[in-house]
PDB file of C-alpha atoms in Angstrom:
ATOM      1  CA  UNK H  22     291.262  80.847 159.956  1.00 37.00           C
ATOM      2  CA  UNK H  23     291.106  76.979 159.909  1.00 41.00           C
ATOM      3  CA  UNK H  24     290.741  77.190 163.597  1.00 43.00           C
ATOM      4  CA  UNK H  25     288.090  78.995 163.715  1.00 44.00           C
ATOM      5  CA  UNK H  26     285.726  77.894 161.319  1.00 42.00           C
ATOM      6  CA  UNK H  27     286.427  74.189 161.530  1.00 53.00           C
ATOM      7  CA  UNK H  28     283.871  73.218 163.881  1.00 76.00           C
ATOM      8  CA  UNK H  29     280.985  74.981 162.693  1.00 88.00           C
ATOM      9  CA  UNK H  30     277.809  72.596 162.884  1.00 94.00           C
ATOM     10  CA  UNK H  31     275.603  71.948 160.341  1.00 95.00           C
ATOM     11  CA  UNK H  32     272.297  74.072 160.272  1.00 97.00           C
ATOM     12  CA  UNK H  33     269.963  71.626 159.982  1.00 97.00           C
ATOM     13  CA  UNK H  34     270.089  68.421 161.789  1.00 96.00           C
ATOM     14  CA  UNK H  35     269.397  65.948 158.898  1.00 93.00           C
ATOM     15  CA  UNK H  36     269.092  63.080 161.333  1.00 94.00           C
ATOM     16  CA  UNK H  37     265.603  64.977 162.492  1.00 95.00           C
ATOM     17  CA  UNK H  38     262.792  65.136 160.238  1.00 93.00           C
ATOM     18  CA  UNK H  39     261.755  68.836 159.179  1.00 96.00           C
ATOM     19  CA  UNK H  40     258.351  70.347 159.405  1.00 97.00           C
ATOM     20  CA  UNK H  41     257.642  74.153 158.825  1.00 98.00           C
ATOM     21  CA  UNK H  42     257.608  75.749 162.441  1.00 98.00           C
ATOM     22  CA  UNK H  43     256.130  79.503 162.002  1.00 98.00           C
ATOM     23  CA  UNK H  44     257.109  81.513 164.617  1.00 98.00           C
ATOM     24  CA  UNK H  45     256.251  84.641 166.008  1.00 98.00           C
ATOM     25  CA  UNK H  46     258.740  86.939 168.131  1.00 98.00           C
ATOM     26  CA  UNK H  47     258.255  89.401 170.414  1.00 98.00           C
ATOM     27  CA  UNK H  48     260.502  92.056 171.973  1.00 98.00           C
ATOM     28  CA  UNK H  49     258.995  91.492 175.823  1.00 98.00           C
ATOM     29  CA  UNK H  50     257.818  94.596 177.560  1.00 97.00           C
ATOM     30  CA  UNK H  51     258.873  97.408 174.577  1.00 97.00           C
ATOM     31  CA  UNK H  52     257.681 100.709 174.786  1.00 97.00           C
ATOM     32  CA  UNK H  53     256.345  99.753 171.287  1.00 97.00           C
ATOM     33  CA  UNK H  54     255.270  97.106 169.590  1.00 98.00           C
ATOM     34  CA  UNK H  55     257.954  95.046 168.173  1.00 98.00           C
ATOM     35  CA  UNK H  56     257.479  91.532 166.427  1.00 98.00           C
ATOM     36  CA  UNK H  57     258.405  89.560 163.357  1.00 98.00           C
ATOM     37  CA  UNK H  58     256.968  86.637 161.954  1.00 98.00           C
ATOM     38  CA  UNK H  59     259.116  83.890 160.459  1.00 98.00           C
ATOM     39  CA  UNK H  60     258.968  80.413 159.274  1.00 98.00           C
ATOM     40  CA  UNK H  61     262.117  78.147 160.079  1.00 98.00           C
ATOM     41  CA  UNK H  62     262.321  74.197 159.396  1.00 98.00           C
ATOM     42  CA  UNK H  63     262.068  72.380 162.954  1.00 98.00           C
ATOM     43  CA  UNK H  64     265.428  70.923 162.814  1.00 97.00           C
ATOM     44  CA  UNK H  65     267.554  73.914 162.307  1.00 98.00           C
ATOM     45  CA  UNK H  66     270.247  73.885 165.337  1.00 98.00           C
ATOM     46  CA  UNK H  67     269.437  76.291 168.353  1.00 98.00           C
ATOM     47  CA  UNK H  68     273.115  77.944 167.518  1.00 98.00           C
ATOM     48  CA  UNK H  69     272.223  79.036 164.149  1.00 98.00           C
ATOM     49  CA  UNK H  70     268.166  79.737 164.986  1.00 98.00           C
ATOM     50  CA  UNK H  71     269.740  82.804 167.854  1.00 98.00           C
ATOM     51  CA  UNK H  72     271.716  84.307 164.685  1.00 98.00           C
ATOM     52  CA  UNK H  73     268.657  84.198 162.631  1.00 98.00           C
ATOM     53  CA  UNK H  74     266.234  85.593 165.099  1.00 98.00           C
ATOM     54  CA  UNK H  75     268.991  88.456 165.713  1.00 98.00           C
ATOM     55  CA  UNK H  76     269.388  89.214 162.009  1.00 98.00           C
ATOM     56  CA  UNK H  77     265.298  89.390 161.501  1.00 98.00           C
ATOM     57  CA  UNK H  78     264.906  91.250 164.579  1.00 98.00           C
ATOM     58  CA  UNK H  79     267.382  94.094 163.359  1.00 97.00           C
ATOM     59  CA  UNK H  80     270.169  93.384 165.904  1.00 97.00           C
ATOM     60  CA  UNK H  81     273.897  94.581 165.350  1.00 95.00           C
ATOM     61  CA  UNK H  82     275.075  90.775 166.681  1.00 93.00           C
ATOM     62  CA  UNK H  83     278.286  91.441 168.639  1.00 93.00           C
ATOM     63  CA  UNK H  84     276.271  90.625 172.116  1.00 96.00           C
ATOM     64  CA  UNK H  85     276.089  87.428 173.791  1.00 95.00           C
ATOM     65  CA  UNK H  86     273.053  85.479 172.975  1.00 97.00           C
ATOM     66  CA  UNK H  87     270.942  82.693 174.193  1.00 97.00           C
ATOM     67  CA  UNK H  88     267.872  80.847 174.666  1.00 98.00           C
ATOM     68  CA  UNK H  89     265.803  79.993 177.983  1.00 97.00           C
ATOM     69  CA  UNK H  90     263.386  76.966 178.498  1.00 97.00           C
ATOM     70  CA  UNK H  91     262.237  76.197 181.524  1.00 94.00           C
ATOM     71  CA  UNK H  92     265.242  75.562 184.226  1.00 91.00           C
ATOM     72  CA  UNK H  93     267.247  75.058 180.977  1.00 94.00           C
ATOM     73  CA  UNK H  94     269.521  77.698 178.844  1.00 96.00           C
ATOM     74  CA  UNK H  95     270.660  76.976 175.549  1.00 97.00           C
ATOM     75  CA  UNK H  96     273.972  78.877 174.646  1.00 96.00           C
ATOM     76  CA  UNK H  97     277.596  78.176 173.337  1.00 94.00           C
ATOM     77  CA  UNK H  98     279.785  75.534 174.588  1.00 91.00           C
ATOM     78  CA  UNK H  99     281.761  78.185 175.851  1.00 90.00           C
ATOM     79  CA  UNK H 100     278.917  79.445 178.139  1.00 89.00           C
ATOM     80  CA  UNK H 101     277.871  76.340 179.118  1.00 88.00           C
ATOM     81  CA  UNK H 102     281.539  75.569 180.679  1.00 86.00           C
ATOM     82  CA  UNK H 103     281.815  78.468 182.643  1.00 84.00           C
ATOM     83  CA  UNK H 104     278.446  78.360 184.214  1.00 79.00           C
ATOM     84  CA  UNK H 105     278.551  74.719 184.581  1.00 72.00           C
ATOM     85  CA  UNK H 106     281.875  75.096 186.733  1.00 61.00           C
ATOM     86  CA  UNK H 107     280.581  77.246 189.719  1.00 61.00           C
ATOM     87  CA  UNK H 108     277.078  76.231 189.521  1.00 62.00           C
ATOM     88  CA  UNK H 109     276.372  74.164 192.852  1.00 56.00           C
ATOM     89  CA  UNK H 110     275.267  70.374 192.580  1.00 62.00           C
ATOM     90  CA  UNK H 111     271.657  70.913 194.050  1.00 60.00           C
ATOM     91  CA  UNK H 112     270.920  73.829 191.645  1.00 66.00           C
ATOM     92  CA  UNK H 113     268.035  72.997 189.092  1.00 65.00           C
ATOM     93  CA  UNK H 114     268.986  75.019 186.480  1.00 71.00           C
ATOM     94  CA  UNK H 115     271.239  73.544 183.415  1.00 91.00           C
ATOM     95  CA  UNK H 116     272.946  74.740 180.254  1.00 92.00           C
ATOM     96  CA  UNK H 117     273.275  73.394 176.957  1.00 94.00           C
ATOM     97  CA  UNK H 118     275.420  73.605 174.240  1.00 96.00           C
ATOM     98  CA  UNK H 119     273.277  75.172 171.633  1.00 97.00           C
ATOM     99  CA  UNK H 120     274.648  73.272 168.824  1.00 97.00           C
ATOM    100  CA  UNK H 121     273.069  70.195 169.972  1.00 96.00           C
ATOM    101  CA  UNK H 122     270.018  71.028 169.931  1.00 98.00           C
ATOM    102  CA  UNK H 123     267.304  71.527 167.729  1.00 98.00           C
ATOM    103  CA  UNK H 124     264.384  73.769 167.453  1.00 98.00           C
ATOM    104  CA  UNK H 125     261.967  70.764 167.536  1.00 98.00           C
ATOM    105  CA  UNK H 126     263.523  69.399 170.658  1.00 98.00           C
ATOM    106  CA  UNK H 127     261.984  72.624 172.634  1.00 98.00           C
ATOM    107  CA  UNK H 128     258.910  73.458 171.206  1.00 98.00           C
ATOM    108  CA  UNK H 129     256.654  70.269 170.215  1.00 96.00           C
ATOM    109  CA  UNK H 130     253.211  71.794 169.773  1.00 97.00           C
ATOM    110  CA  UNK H 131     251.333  74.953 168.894  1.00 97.00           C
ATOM    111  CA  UNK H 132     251.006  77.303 171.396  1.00 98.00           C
ATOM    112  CA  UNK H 133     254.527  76.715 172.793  1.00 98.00           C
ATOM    113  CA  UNK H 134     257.342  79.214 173.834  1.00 98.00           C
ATOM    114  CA  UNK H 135     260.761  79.407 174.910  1.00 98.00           C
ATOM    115  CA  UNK H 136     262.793  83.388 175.741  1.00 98.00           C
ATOM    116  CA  UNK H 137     265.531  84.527 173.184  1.00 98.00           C
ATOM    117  CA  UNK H 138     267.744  86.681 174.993  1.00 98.00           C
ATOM    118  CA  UNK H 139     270.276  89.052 173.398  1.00 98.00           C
ATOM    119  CA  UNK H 140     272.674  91.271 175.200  1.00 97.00           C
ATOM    120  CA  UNK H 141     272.864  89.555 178.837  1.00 95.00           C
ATOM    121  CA  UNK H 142     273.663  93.404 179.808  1.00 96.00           C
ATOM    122  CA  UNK H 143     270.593  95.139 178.374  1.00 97.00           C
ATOM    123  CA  UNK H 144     268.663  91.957 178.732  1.00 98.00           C
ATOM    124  CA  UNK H 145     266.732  92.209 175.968  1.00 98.00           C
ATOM    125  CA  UNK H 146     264.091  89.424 176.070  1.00 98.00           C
ATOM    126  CA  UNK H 147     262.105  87.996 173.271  1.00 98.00           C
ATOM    127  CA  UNK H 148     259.384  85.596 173.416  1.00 98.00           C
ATOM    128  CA  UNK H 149     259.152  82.696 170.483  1.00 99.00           C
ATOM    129  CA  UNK H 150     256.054  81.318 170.174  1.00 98.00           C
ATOM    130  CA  UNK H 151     255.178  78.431 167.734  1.00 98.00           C
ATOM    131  CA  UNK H 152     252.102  79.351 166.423  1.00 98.00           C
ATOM    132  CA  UNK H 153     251.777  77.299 162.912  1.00 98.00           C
ATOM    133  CA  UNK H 154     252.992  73.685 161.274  1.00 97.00           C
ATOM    134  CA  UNK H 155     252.945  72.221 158.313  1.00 97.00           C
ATOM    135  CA  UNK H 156     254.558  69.669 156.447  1.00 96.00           C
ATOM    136  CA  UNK H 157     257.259  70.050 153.870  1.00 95.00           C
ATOM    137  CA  UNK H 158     256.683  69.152 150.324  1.00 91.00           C
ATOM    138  CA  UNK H 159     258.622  65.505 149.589  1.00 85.00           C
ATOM    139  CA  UNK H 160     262.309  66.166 148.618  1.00 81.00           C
ATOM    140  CA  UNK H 161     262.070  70.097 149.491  1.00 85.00           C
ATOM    141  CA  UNK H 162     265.365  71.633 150.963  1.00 82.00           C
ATOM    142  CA  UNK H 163     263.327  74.514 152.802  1.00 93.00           C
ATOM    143  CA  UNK H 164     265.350  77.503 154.632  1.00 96.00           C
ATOM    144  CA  UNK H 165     264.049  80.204 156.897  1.00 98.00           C
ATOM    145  CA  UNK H 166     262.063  82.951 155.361  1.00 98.00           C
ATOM    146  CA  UNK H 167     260.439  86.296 156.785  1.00 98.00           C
ATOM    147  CA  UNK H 168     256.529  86.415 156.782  1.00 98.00           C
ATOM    148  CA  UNK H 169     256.090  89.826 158.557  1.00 98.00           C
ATOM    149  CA  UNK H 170     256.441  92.443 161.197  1.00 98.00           C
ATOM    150  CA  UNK H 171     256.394  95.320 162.984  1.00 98.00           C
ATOM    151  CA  UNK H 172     258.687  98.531 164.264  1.00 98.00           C
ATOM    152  CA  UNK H 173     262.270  98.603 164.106  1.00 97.00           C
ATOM    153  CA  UNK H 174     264.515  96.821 167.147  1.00 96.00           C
ATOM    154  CA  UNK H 175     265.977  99.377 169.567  1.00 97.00           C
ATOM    155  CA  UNK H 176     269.577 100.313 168.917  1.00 96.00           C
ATOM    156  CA  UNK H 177     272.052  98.455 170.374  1.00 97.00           C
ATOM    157  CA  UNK H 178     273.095  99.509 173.697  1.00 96.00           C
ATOM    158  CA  UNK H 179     270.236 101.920 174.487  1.00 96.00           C
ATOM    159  CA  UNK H 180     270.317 100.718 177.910  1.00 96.00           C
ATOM    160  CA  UNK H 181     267.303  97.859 177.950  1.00 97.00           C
ATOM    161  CA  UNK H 182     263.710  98.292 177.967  1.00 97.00           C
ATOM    162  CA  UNK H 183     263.931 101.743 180.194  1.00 96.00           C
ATOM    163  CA  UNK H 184     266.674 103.012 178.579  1.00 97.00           C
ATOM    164  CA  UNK H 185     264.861 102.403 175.340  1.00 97.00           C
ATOM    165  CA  UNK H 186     261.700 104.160 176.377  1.00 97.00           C
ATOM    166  CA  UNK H 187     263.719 106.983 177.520  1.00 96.00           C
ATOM    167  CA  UNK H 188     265.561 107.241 173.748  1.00 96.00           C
ATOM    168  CA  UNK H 189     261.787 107.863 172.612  1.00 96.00           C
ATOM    169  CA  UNK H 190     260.734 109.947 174.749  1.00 96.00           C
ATOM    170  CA  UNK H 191     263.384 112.490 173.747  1.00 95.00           C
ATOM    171  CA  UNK H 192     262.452 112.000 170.253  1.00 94.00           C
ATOM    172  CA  UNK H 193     259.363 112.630 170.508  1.00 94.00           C
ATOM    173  CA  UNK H 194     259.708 115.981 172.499  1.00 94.00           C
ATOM    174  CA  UNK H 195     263.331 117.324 171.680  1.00 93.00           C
ATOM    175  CA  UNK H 196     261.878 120.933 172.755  1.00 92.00           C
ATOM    176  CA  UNK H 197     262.139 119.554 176.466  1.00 89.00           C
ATOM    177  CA  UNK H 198     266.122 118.878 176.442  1.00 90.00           C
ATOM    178  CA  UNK H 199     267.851 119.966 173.529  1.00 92.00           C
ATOM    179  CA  UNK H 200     271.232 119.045 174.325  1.00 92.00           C
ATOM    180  CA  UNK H 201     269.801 115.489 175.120  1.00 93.00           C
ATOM    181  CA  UNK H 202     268.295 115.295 171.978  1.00 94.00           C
ATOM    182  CA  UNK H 203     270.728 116.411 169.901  1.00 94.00           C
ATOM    183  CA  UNK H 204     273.424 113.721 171.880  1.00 94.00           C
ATOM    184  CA  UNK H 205     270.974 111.088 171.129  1.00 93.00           C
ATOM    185  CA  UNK H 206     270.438 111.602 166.895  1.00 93.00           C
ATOM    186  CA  UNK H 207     274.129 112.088 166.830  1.00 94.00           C
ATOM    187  CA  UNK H 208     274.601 108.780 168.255  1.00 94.00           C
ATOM    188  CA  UNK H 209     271.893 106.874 166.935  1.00 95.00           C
ATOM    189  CA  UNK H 210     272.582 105.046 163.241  1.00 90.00           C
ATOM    190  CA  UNK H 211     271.761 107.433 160.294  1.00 88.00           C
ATOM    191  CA  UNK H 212     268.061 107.049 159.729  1.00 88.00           C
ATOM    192  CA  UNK H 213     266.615 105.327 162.502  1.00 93.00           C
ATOM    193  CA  UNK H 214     263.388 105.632 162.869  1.00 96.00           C
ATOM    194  CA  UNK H 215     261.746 103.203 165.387  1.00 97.00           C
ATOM    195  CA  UNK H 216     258.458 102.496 162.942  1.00 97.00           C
ATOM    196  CA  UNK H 217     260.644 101.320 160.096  1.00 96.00           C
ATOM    197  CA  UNK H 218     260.487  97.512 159.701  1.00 97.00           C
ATOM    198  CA  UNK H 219     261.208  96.202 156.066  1.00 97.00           C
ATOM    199  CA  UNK H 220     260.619  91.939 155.437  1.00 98.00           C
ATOM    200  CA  UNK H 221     263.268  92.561 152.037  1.00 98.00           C
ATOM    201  CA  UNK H 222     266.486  93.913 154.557  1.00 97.00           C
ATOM    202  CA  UNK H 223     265.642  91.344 157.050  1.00 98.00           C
ATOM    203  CA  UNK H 224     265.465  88.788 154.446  1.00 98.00           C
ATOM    204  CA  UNK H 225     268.977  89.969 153.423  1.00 98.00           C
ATOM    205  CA  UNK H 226     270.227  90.124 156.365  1.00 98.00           C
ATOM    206  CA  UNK H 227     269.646  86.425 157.268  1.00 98.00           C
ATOM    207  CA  UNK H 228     270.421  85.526 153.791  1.00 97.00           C
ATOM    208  CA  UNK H 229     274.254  87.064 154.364  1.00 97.00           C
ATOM    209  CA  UNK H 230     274.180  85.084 157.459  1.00 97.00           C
ATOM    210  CA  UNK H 231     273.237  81.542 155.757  1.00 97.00           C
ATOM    211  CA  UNK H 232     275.395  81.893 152.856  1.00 97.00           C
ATOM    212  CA  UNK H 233     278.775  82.754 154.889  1.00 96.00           C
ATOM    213  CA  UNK H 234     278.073  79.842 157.269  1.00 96.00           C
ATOM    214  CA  UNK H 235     277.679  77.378 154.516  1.00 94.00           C
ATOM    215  CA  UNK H 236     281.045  79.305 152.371  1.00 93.00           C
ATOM    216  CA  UNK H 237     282.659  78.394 155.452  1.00 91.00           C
ATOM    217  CA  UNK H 238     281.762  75.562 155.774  1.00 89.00           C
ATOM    218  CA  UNK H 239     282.810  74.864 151.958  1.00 86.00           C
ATOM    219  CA  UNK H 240     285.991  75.789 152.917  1.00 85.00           C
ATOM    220  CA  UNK H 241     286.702  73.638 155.776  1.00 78.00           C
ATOM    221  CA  UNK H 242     284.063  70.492 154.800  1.00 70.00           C
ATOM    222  CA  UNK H 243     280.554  69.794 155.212  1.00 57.00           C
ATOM    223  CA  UNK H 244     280.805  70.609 159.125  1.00 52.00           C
ATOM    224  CA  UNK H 245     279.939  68.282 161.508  1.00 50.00           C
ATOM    225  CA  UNK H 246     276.915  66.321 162.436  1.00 45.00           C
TER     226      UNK H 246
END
């Protein structure tokens, strides 16, 4: 247990100043609408901003995750060391560990994006786009908090943006294939419906996800800087 949770970085970068970033994220190229609106202190670490944005968004979480900039991808140390040992010397692209960076180190202004991408299978791509700042009351300790949005996430593994559009379709006319439609509510989690989108459960959801990262990190220390 020690192992594991020993190295766990601090959420916030304290050595970086805070200001409220709102964001707005979008599922890229959905069949429908999907988007959430959140507002996240700048200096929160890129490795615990993916596990937020996955929580909001309604994903289950055991995919690989990452973020794109650029030529540059932000994902685990682990990533980062594979792809960094076959990549060839005159290759432009980079990765980055994640946990050193912060939001505010990729997006400086209004206006600006970077691509969260979750399941590197599916390839389920999600623009984040700073759209707001604001300062931070003197001495406030602010954490992320959900401001809106719309439609559920697709399932996990419905098979990307086509297999996803496909899942609907079915839905939407089980008279045309039956059998397809019944395989398809048996499999998908009781009481999906692709319109529900509810700011208290993703709230909760990134709450659990805050408090066991900072219980752990209770356990073990105050993390690392």
């Amino acid at each position: 247990m020690k192992k594991d949770i020993e190295h766990i970085p601090l959420i916030y970068d304290k050595r970086k100043h805070a200001r409220e970033f709102v964001l707005k994220v979008t599922l890229l190229e959905s069949p429908i609408e999907v988007k959430r609106r959140i507002s996240v202190p700048s200096n929160i670490r890129l490795c615990h901003l993916g596990p937020v944005i996955l929580r909001v968004m309604g994903w289950v979480g055991y995919h690989q995750e990452e973020f794109e900039f650029g030529h540059t991808t932000y994902a685990t140390k682990e990533s980062v060391d594979y792809y960094e040992g076959w990549k060839t010397e005159d290759d432009q692209d980079c990765y980055v560990d994640w946990a050193e960076v912060t939001l505010g180190d990729v997006l400086k202004k209004k206006g600006d994006t970077m691509t969260y991408v979750y399941d590197l299978g599916d390839d389920w791509r999600h623009e984040v786009r700073l759209v707001e700042t604001h300062r931070y009351p003197a001495g406030s300790c602010p954490d992320p908090y959900v401001i809106s949005g719309k439609n559920a996430c697709p399932p996990d593994d419905a098979g990307g943006v086509y297999g996803y559009k496909e899942l609907l379709d079915i839905l939407a006319n089980p008279e045309e294939d039956e059998e397809e439609y019944k395989s398809y509510k048996e499999w998908l989690p009781t009481g999906f419906d692709e319109h529900l989108f509810s700011v208290r459960d993703a709230e909760l959801r990134m709450g659990d996800y805050l408090r066991a990262v900072r219980t752990a990190q209770q356990m073990m220390g105050d993390g690392y800087v």
